[in-house]
């Protein structure tokens, strides 16, 4: 079944029931959501999007951006969301790799988008602004409001989410209608969505957390979303008075805790606070419970397959753990030989779906890479390290993969190192994550200058990287050293670097 049809079957019977409550008093009802998404689907169909064709969108969060996603599902297209922070060369790669039929860009970047689309043979470009302006919504408005949602099978693709690779090229994780539908229903049930729920939605919608986890739960419940363009702690606090459920990355919770107004009374109407995408610090967990009386429910997942584990709604939400496998998910902690380890032992977290099915459909056009990431018995190797406790709670204790998670966004050191190493005056570099009070981890670069050449200072280095890397990937600190510590095999000892350097808060780049 098409994921959209599954969600639509759960929309409220009253067409006027609110679906999206937007800043400035604008509302979109469930009836309007259905007709508007039909118009977007019709536009995509008229533009030549056929089942399986990709639709790429690098746009700011808006009601129209969500309608585009729903319209894409309805037309049978494969949605490919991209962070608006990506720079030209980053987008160039995604378009070339995914070969979308349509690219939707920000109005301010139309000229660049057209050049990139031309080079990547993307036949059509539309623009869509944060306020819904631009050619896409205008063209959709001229379309009929009836559209027969294209039937899709459980294995047909619904979305591709690009995740950077620890080595080499960025990989497109392919998610099918069945994966997203199963996950949506499992979360909806586990988190007890009910009549009267209102979701405060402040996450970006270019990733799994905001687009799938949050939106699908609300839509599958026929609930209103307070649909905000971005996270803002003071505004969140005001809106929480009208919400029952909130989802965020740990940074949202540390920022909420900075608000003096965060009290039990301020969140009296809320029933559930959910955290994920990065480790929630035990201090944050404890401080939030003390200030609000709410025990944050932490869960765990990935672009490759959505959510895998969650703390329980009823029963103990255990600090420092991500709870139990979700219904339909099998999780094991395995040794290097893929054999399961007993409770208490640390190993790699591996996950498998219902009846041994893979948790996602593999990496776009990377059959060999896909094969390498799965065990012989069908488990996906997450690259996260964890262990089960005696009661079956899963704790994530580290990462086997070289990855920094900054404010809930993944940064692959290798990509930043390659960009730094290409700069004049740089001999080599190592990029690491350092504990950061706001972002959880912050990207830091340790750089060896090339002797005898005019090497950049920290500010110069950042300025040179800015046109090439999305802002969230830029180092928050730069340290210059004579040489990088290496082991006998010549591998850079990043642990040593992490011990040697520390950030004191969010300081500007320094040398
Ligand atoms: C923005 N900046 C960041 C950043 N976000 N730097 C490091 N890490 C981040 N996450 C930089 C910008 O480049 C800019 O730099 C400056 O900060 C101000 O930008 P901003 O957009 O105004 O920042 P802010 O609104 O404060 O955003 C921070 C944030 C946001 C934490 C609120 O990043 C956010 O909403 N993160 C959530 C991401 C998310 O949804 N993750 C889920 C992935 S799914 P300059 O230099 O230009 O000034 C997933 C699976 C799962 O992981 O399990 O859920
Ligand atoms: P992404 O590729 O953006 O989907 O990020 C997935 C990664 O985020 C996982 O492999 C984990 O490393 C991390 N992650 C997600 N949820 C949690 C969590 N609750 N605790 C720790 N790490 C998490």
CSV table of N, CA, C and O in Angstrom, one decimal, residues 410-490:
chain,number,residue,atom,x,y,z
A,410,UNK,N,25.0,14.8,11.4
A,410,UNK,CA,26.2,14.0,11.3
A,410,UNK,C,27.2,14.7,10.4
A,410,UNK,O,26.9,15.2,9.3
A,411,UNK,N,28.5,14.6,10.9
A,411,UNK,CA,29.6,15.2,10.1
A,411,UNK,C,30.6,14.1,10.1
A,411,UNK,O,31.0,13.5,11.1
A,412,UNK,N,31.0,13.8,8.8
A,412,UNK,CA,32.0,12.7,8.6
A,412,UNK,C,33.4,13.3,8.5
A,412,UNK,O,33.7,14.1,7.6
A,413,UNK,N,34.3,13.1,9.5
A,413,UNK,CA,35.6,13.7,9.6
A,413,UNK,C,36.3,13.6,8.3
A,413,UNK,O,37.0,14.6,7.8
A,414,UNK,N,36.2,12.5,7.6
A,414,UNK,CA,36.9,12.3,6.4
A,414,UNK,C,36.6,13.3,5.3
A,414,UNK,O,37.5,13.9,4.7
A,415,UNK,N,35.4,13.7,5.2
A,415,UNK,CA,35.0,14.7,4.2
A,415,UNK,C,35.6,16.1,4.6
A,415,UNK,O,36.1,16.8,3.7
A,416,UNK,N,35.6,16.4,5.9
A,416,UNK,CA,36.2,17.7,6.3
A,416,UNK,C,37.7,17.7,6.1
A,416,UNK,O,38.4,18.6,5.7
A,417,UNK,N,38.3,16.5,6.5
A,417,UNK,CA,39.8,16.4,6.3
A,417,UNK,C,40.2,16.6,4.9
A,417,UNK,O,41.2,17.3,4.6
A,418,UNK,N,39.4,16.0,4.0
A,418,UNK,CA,39.8,16.1,2.5
A,418,UNK,C,39.7,17.5,2.1
A,418,UNK,O,40.6,18.0,1.3
A,419,UNK,N,38.7,18.2,2.6
A,419,UNK,CA,38.6,19.7,2.2
A,419,UNK,C,39.7,20.5,2.8
A,419,UNK,O,40.3,21.4,2.1
A,420,UNK,N,40.1,20.2,4.0
A,420,UNK,CA,41.2,21.0,4.6
A,420,UNK,C,42.5,20.6,3.9
A,420,UNK,O,43.3,21.5,3.6
A,421,UNK,N,42.8,19.3,3.7
A,421,UNK,CA,44.0,18.9,3.1
A,421,UNK,C,44.2,19.5,1.7
A,421,UNK,O,45.4,19.7,1.2
A,422,UNK,N,43.1,19.8,1.1
A,422,UNK,CA,43.2,20.4,-0.3
A,422,UNK,C,43.6,21.9,-0.3
A,422,UNK,O,44.0,22.5,-1.3
A,423,UNK,N,43.7,22.5,0.9
A,423,UNK,CA,44.0,23.9,1.0
A,423,UNK,C,45.5,24.2,0.9
A,423,UNK,O,46.3,23.4,1.4
A,424,UNK,N,45.9,25.3,0.2
A,424,UNK,CA,47.3,25.5,0.2
A,424,UNK,C,47.9,25.8,1.6
A,424,UNK,O,47.3,26.3,2.4
A,425,UNK,N,49.1,25.3,1.8
A,425,UNK,CA,49.8,25.5,3.1
A,425,UNK,C,49.4,24.4,4.1
A,425,UNK,O,50.0,24.5,5.2
A,426,UNK,N,48.6,23.5,3.8
A,426,UNK,CA,48.2,22.4,4.7
A,426,UNK,C,48.9,21.1,4.3
A,426,UNK,O,48.8,20.7,3.2
A,427,UNK,N,49.6,20.5,5.3
A,427,UNK,CA,50.3,19.2,5.0
A,427,UNK,C,49.3,18.1,5.2
A,427,UNK,O,49.0,17.3,4.4
A,428,UNK,N,48.6,18.1,6.4
A,428,UNK,CA,47.6,17.1,6.7
A,428,UNK,C,46.7,17.6,7.9
A,428,UNK,O,47.1,18.5,8.6
A,429,UNK,N,45.7,16.9,8.1
A,429,UNK,CA,44.8,17.3,9.2
A,429,UNK,C,44.0,16.0,9.7
A,429,UNK,O,44.0,15.0,9.1
A,430,UNK,N,43.5,16.2,10.9
A,430,UNK,CA,42.7,15.2,11.5
A,430,UNK,C,41.5,16.0,12.1
A,430,UNK,O,41.7,17.0,12.8
A,431,UNK,N,40.3,15.5,11.8
A,431,UNK,CA,39.1,16.1,12.4
A,431,UNK,C,38.5,15.2,13.4
A,431,UNK,O,38.3,14.0,13.2
A,432,UNK,N,38.1,15.8,14.5
A,432,UNK,CA,37.6,15.1,15.7
A,432,UNK,C,36.4,15.8,16.2
A,432,UNK,O,36.1,17.0,15.9
A,433,UNK,N,35.7,15.0,17.1
A,433,UNK,CA,34.5,15.7,17.8
A,433,UNK,C,35.0,15.9,19.2
A,433,UNK,O,35.6,15.0,19.9
A,434,UNK,N,34.7,17.1,19.7
A,434,UNK,CA,35.0,17.4,21.2
A,434,UNK,C,33.7,17.7,21.9
A,434,UNK,O,32.8,18.3,21.3
A,435,UNK,N,33.6,17.3,23.2
A,435,UNK,CA,32.4,17.6,23.9
A,435,UNK,C,32.1,19.1,23.9
A,435,UNK,O,33.0,20.0,24.0
A,436,UNK,N,30.8,19.4,23.7
A,436,UNK,CA,30.4,20.8,23.5
A,436,UNK,C,29.1,21.0,24.3
A,436,UNK,O,28.2,20.1,24.1
A,437,UNK,N,29.0,22.0,25.1
A,437,UNK,CA,27.8,22.1,26.0
A,437,UNK,C,26.5,22.2,25.3
A,437,UNK,O,25.4,21.8,25.8
A,438,UNK,N,26.5,22.9,24.1
A,438,UNK,CA,25.3,23.1,23.4
A,438,UNK,C,25.0,22.0,22.3
A,438,UNK,O,23.9,21.5,22.2
A,439,UNK,N,26.1,21.7,21.6
A,439,UNK,CA,25.9,20.8,20.4
A,439,UNK,C,26.1,19.4,20.7
A,439,UNK,O,26.0,18.5,19.8
A,440,UNK,N,26.5,19.1,21.9
A,440,UNK,CA,26.9,17.7,22.3
A,440,UNK,C,28.3,17.4,21.9
A,440,UNK,O,29.2,17.2,22.7
A,441,UNK,N,28.5,17.4,20.6
A,441,UNK,CA,29.9,17.3,20.1
A,441,UNK,C,30.1,18.5,19.1
A,441,UNK,O,29.1,18.8,18.4
A,442,UNK,N,31.3,19.0,19.1
A,442,UNK,CA,31.6,20.0,18.1
A,442,UNK,C,32.7,19.6,17.2
A,442,UNK,O,33.6,18.9,17.7
A,443,UNK,N,32.7,19.9,16.0
A,443,UNK,CA,33.8,19.6,15.0
A,443,UNK,C,35.0,20.4,15.3
A,443,UNK,O,34.9,21.6,15.5
A,444,UNK,N,36.1,19.8,15.5
A,444,UNK,CA,37.4,20.5,15.7
A,444,UNK,C,38.4,19.9,14.7
A,444,UNK,O,38.4,18.7,14.4
A,445,UNK,N,39.3,20.8,14.2
A,445,UNK,CA,40.3,20.3,13.3
A,445,UNK,C,41.7,20.5,13.9
A,445,UNK,O,42.0,21.5,14.5
A,446,UNK,N,42.5,19.5,13.7
A,446,UNK,CA,43.9,19.5,14.1
A,446,UNK,C,44.7,19.5,12.8
A,446,UNK,O,44.6,18.6,12.0
A,447,UNK,N,45.5,20.6,12.6
A,447,UNK,CA,46.1,20.8,11.3
A,447,UNK,C,47.6,20.9,11.4
A,447,UNK,O,48.2,21.5,12.3
A,448,UNK,N,48.3,20.2,10.5
A,448,UNK,CA,49.8,20.3,10.3
A,448,UNK,C,50.0,21.2,9.1
A,448,UNK,O,49.5,21.0,8.0
A,449,UNK,N,50.8,22.3,9.4
A,449,UNK,CA,51.1,23.2,8.3
A,449,UNK,C,52.2,22.7,7.4
A,449,UNK,O,53.0,21.9,7.9
A,450,UNK,N,52.2,23.0,6.1
A,450,UNK,CA,53.2,22.6,5.2
A,450,UNK,C,54.4,23.5,5.5
A,450,UNK,O,54.3,24.7,5.4
A,451,UNK,N,55.6,22.9,5.8
A,451,UNK,CA,56.7,23.8,6.1
A,451,UNK,C,57.1,24.7,4.9
A,451,UNK,O,57.0,24.2,3.8
A,452,UNK,N,57.4,25.9,5.2
A,452,UNK,CA,58.0,26.8,4.2
A,452,UNK,C,56.9,27.4,3.3
A,452,UNK,O,57.3,28.2,2.5
A,453,UNK,N,55.7,27.1,3.5
A,453,UNK,CA,54.7,27.8,2.6
A,453,UNK,C,53.8,28.7,3.5
A,453,UNK,O,53.8,28.6,4.7
A,454,UNK,N,53.1,29.6,2.8
A,454,UNK,CA,52.3,30.6,3.5
A,454,UNK,C,51.0,29.8,4.0
A,454,UNK,O,50.1,29.6,3.3
A,455,UNK,N,51.1,29.4,5.3
A,455,UNK,CA,50.0,28.5,5.8
A,455,UNK,C,48.8,29.5,6.3
A,455,UNK,O,49.1,30.5,6.8
A,456,UNK,N,47.6,29.0,6.2
A,456,UNK,CA,46.5,29.9,6.7
A,456,UNK,C,46.4,29.8,8.2
A,456,UNK,O,46.9,28.9,8.8
A,457,UNK,N,45.9,30.9,8.8
A,457,UNK,CA,45.6,30.8,10.2
A,457,UNK,C,44.1,30.2,10.4
A,457,UNK,O,43.5,29.9,9.4
A,458,UNK,N,43.7,30.1,11.6
A,458,UNK,CA,42.4,29.5,11.8
A,458,UNK,C,41.2,30.1,11.1
A,458,UNK,O,40.5,29.5,10.4
A,459,UNK,N,41.2,31.5,11.2
A,459,UNK,CA,40.1,32.2,10.5
A,459,UNK,C,40.2,32.0,9.0
A,459,UNK,O,39.2,31.9,8.3
A,460,UNK,N,41.4,32.1,8.5
A,460,UNK,CA,41.6,31.9,7.0
A,460,UNK,C,41.2,30.5,6.6
A,460,UNK,O,40.6,30.4,5.5
A,461,UNK,N,41.5,29.6,7.4
A,461,UNK,CA,41.1,28.2,7.0
A,461,UNK,C,39.6,28.0,7.0
A,461,UNK,O,39.1,27.5,6.0
A,462,UNK,N,38.9,28.6,8.0
A,462,UNK,CA,37.5,28.5,8.0
A,462,UNK,C,36.9,29.2,6.8
A,462,UNK,O,36.0,28.7,6.1
A,463,UNK,N,37.4,30.4,6.5
A,463,UNK,CA,36.9,31.2,5.3
A,463,UNK,C,37.1,30.4,4.0
A,463,UNK,O,36.2,30.4,3.2
A,464,UNK,N,38.2,29.7,3.9
A,464,UNK,CA,38.5,29.0,2.7
A,464,UNK,C,37.6,27.7,2.6
A,464,UNK,O,37.2,27.3,1.5
A,465,UNK,N,37.1,27.2,3.7
A,465,UNK,CA,36.3,26.0,3.7
A,465,UNK,C,34.8,26.4,3.4
A,465,UNK,O,34.0,25.6,2.9
A,466,UNK,N,34.4,27.6,3.9
A,466,UNK,CA,33.0,28.0,3.9
A,466,UNK,C,32.3,27.7,2.5
A,466,UNK,O,31.2,27.2,2.5
A,467,UNK,N,32.9,28.1,1.4
A,467,UNK,CA,32.2,27.9,0.1
A,467,UNK,C,32.0,26.4,-0.2
A,467,UNK,O,31.2,26.1,-1.1
A,468,UNK,N,32.8,25.5,0.4
A,468,UNK,CA,32.8,24.1,0.0
A,468,UNK,C,32.0,23.2,0.9
A,468,UNK,O,31.6,22.1,0.5
A,469,UNK,N,31.8,23.6,2.2
A,469,UNK,CA,31.2,22.7,3.1
A,469,UNK,C,30.0,23.5,3.8
A,469,UNK,O,30.1,24.6,4.1
A,470,UNK,N,28.9,22.7,4.0
A,470,UNK,CA,27.8,23.2,4.7
A,470,UNK,C,28.2,23.8,6.1
A,470,UNK,O,29.2,23.2,6.7
A,471,UNK,N,27.6,24.8,6.6
A,471,UNK,CA,28.1,25.5,7.8
A,471,UNK,C,28.2,24.6,9.0
A,471,UNK,O,29.2,24.8,9.8
A,472,UNK,N,27.3,23.6,9.2
A,472,UNK,CA,27.4,22.8,10.4
A,472,UNK,C,28.6,21.8,10.3
A,472,UNK,O,29.0,21.3,11.4
A,473,UNK,N,29.3,21.7,9.2
A,473,UNK,CA,30.4,20.9,9.1
A,473,UNK,C,31.7,21.6,9.4
A,473,UNK,O,32.8,21.0,9.6
A,474,UNK,N,31.6,23.0,9.4
A,474,UNK,CA,32.9,23.8,9.6
A,474,UNK,C,33.4,23.6,11.1
A,474,UNK,O,32.6,23.6,12.0
A,475,UNK,N,34.7,23.5,11.2
A,475,UNK,CA,35.3,23.3,12.6
A,475,UNK,C,34.9,24.5,13.4
A,475,UNK,O,35.0,25.7,13.0
A,476,UNK,N,34.6,24.2,14.7
A,476,UNK,CA,34.3,25.3,15.7
A,476,UNK,C,35.6,25.7,16.3
A,476,UNK,O,35.7,26.7,17.0
A,477,UNK,N,36.7,24.9,16.2
A,477,UNK,CA,38.0,25.2,16.7
A,477,UNK,C,39.1,24.6,15.8
A,477,UNK,O,38.8,23.5,15.2
A,478,UNK,N,40.2,25.3,15.6
A,478,UNK,CA,41.3,24.8,14.8
A,478,UNK,C,42.5,24.8,15.7
A,478,UNK,O,42.8,25.8,16.3
A,479,UNK,N,43.2,23.7,15.8
A,479,UNK,CA,44.5,23.6,16.6
A,479,UNK,C,45.6,23.2,15.6
A,479,UNK,O,45.4,22.3,14.8
A,480,UNK,N,46.7,24.0,15.7
A,480,UNK,CA,47.8,23.7,14.8
A,480,UNK,C,48.9,22.9,15.6
A,480,UNK,O,49.2,23.2,16.7
A,481,UNK,N,49.4,21.9,15.0
A,481,UNK,CA,50.4,21.0,15.6
A,481,UNK,C,51.6,20.8,14.6
A,481,UNK,O,51.4,21.0,13.4
A,482,UNK,N,52.7,20.3,15.2
A,482,UNK,CA,53.8,20.0,14.3
A,482,UNK,C,53.6,18.7,13.6
A,482,UNK,O,54.0,18.5,12.4
A,483,UNK,N,53.0,17.7,14.3
A,483,UNK,CA,52.7,16.4,13.6
A,483,UNK,C,51.6,15.7,14.3
A,483,UNK,O,51.3,16.0,15.5
A,484,UNK,N,50.9,14.8,13.6
A,484,UNK,CA,49.8,14.1,14.1
A,484,UNK,C,50.3,12.8,14.8
A,484,UNK,O,51.2,12.1,14.2
A,485,UNK,N,49.8,12.4,15.9
A,485,UNK,CA,50.2,11.2,16.6
A,485,UNK,C,49.7,10.0,15.8
A,485,UNK,O,48.6,10.0,15.3
A,486,UNK,N,50.6,9.1,15.5
A,486,UNK,CA,50.2,7.9,14.7
A,486,UNK,C,50.6,6.6,15.4
A,486,UNK,O,51.6,6.6,16.2
A,487,UNK,N,49.9,5.5,15.2
A,487,UNK,CA,50.3,4.2,15.7
A,487,UNK,C,51.3,3.6,14.8
A,487,UNK,O,51.7,4.1,13.7
A,488,UNK,N,51.7,2.3,15.1
A,488,UNK,CA,52.7,1.6,14.4
A,488,UNK,C,52.3,1.4,12.9
A,488,UNK,O,53.1,1.3,12.0
A,489,UNK,N,50.9,1.3,12.7
A,489,UNK,CA,50.4,1.1,11.4
A,489,UNK,C,50.3,2.4,10.6
A,489,UNK,O,49.8,2.4,9.5
A,490,UNK,N,50.6,3.5,11.2
A,490,UNK,CA,50.6,4.8,10.5
A,490,UNK,C,49.2,5.4,10.7
A,490,UNK,O,48.9,6.5,10.0
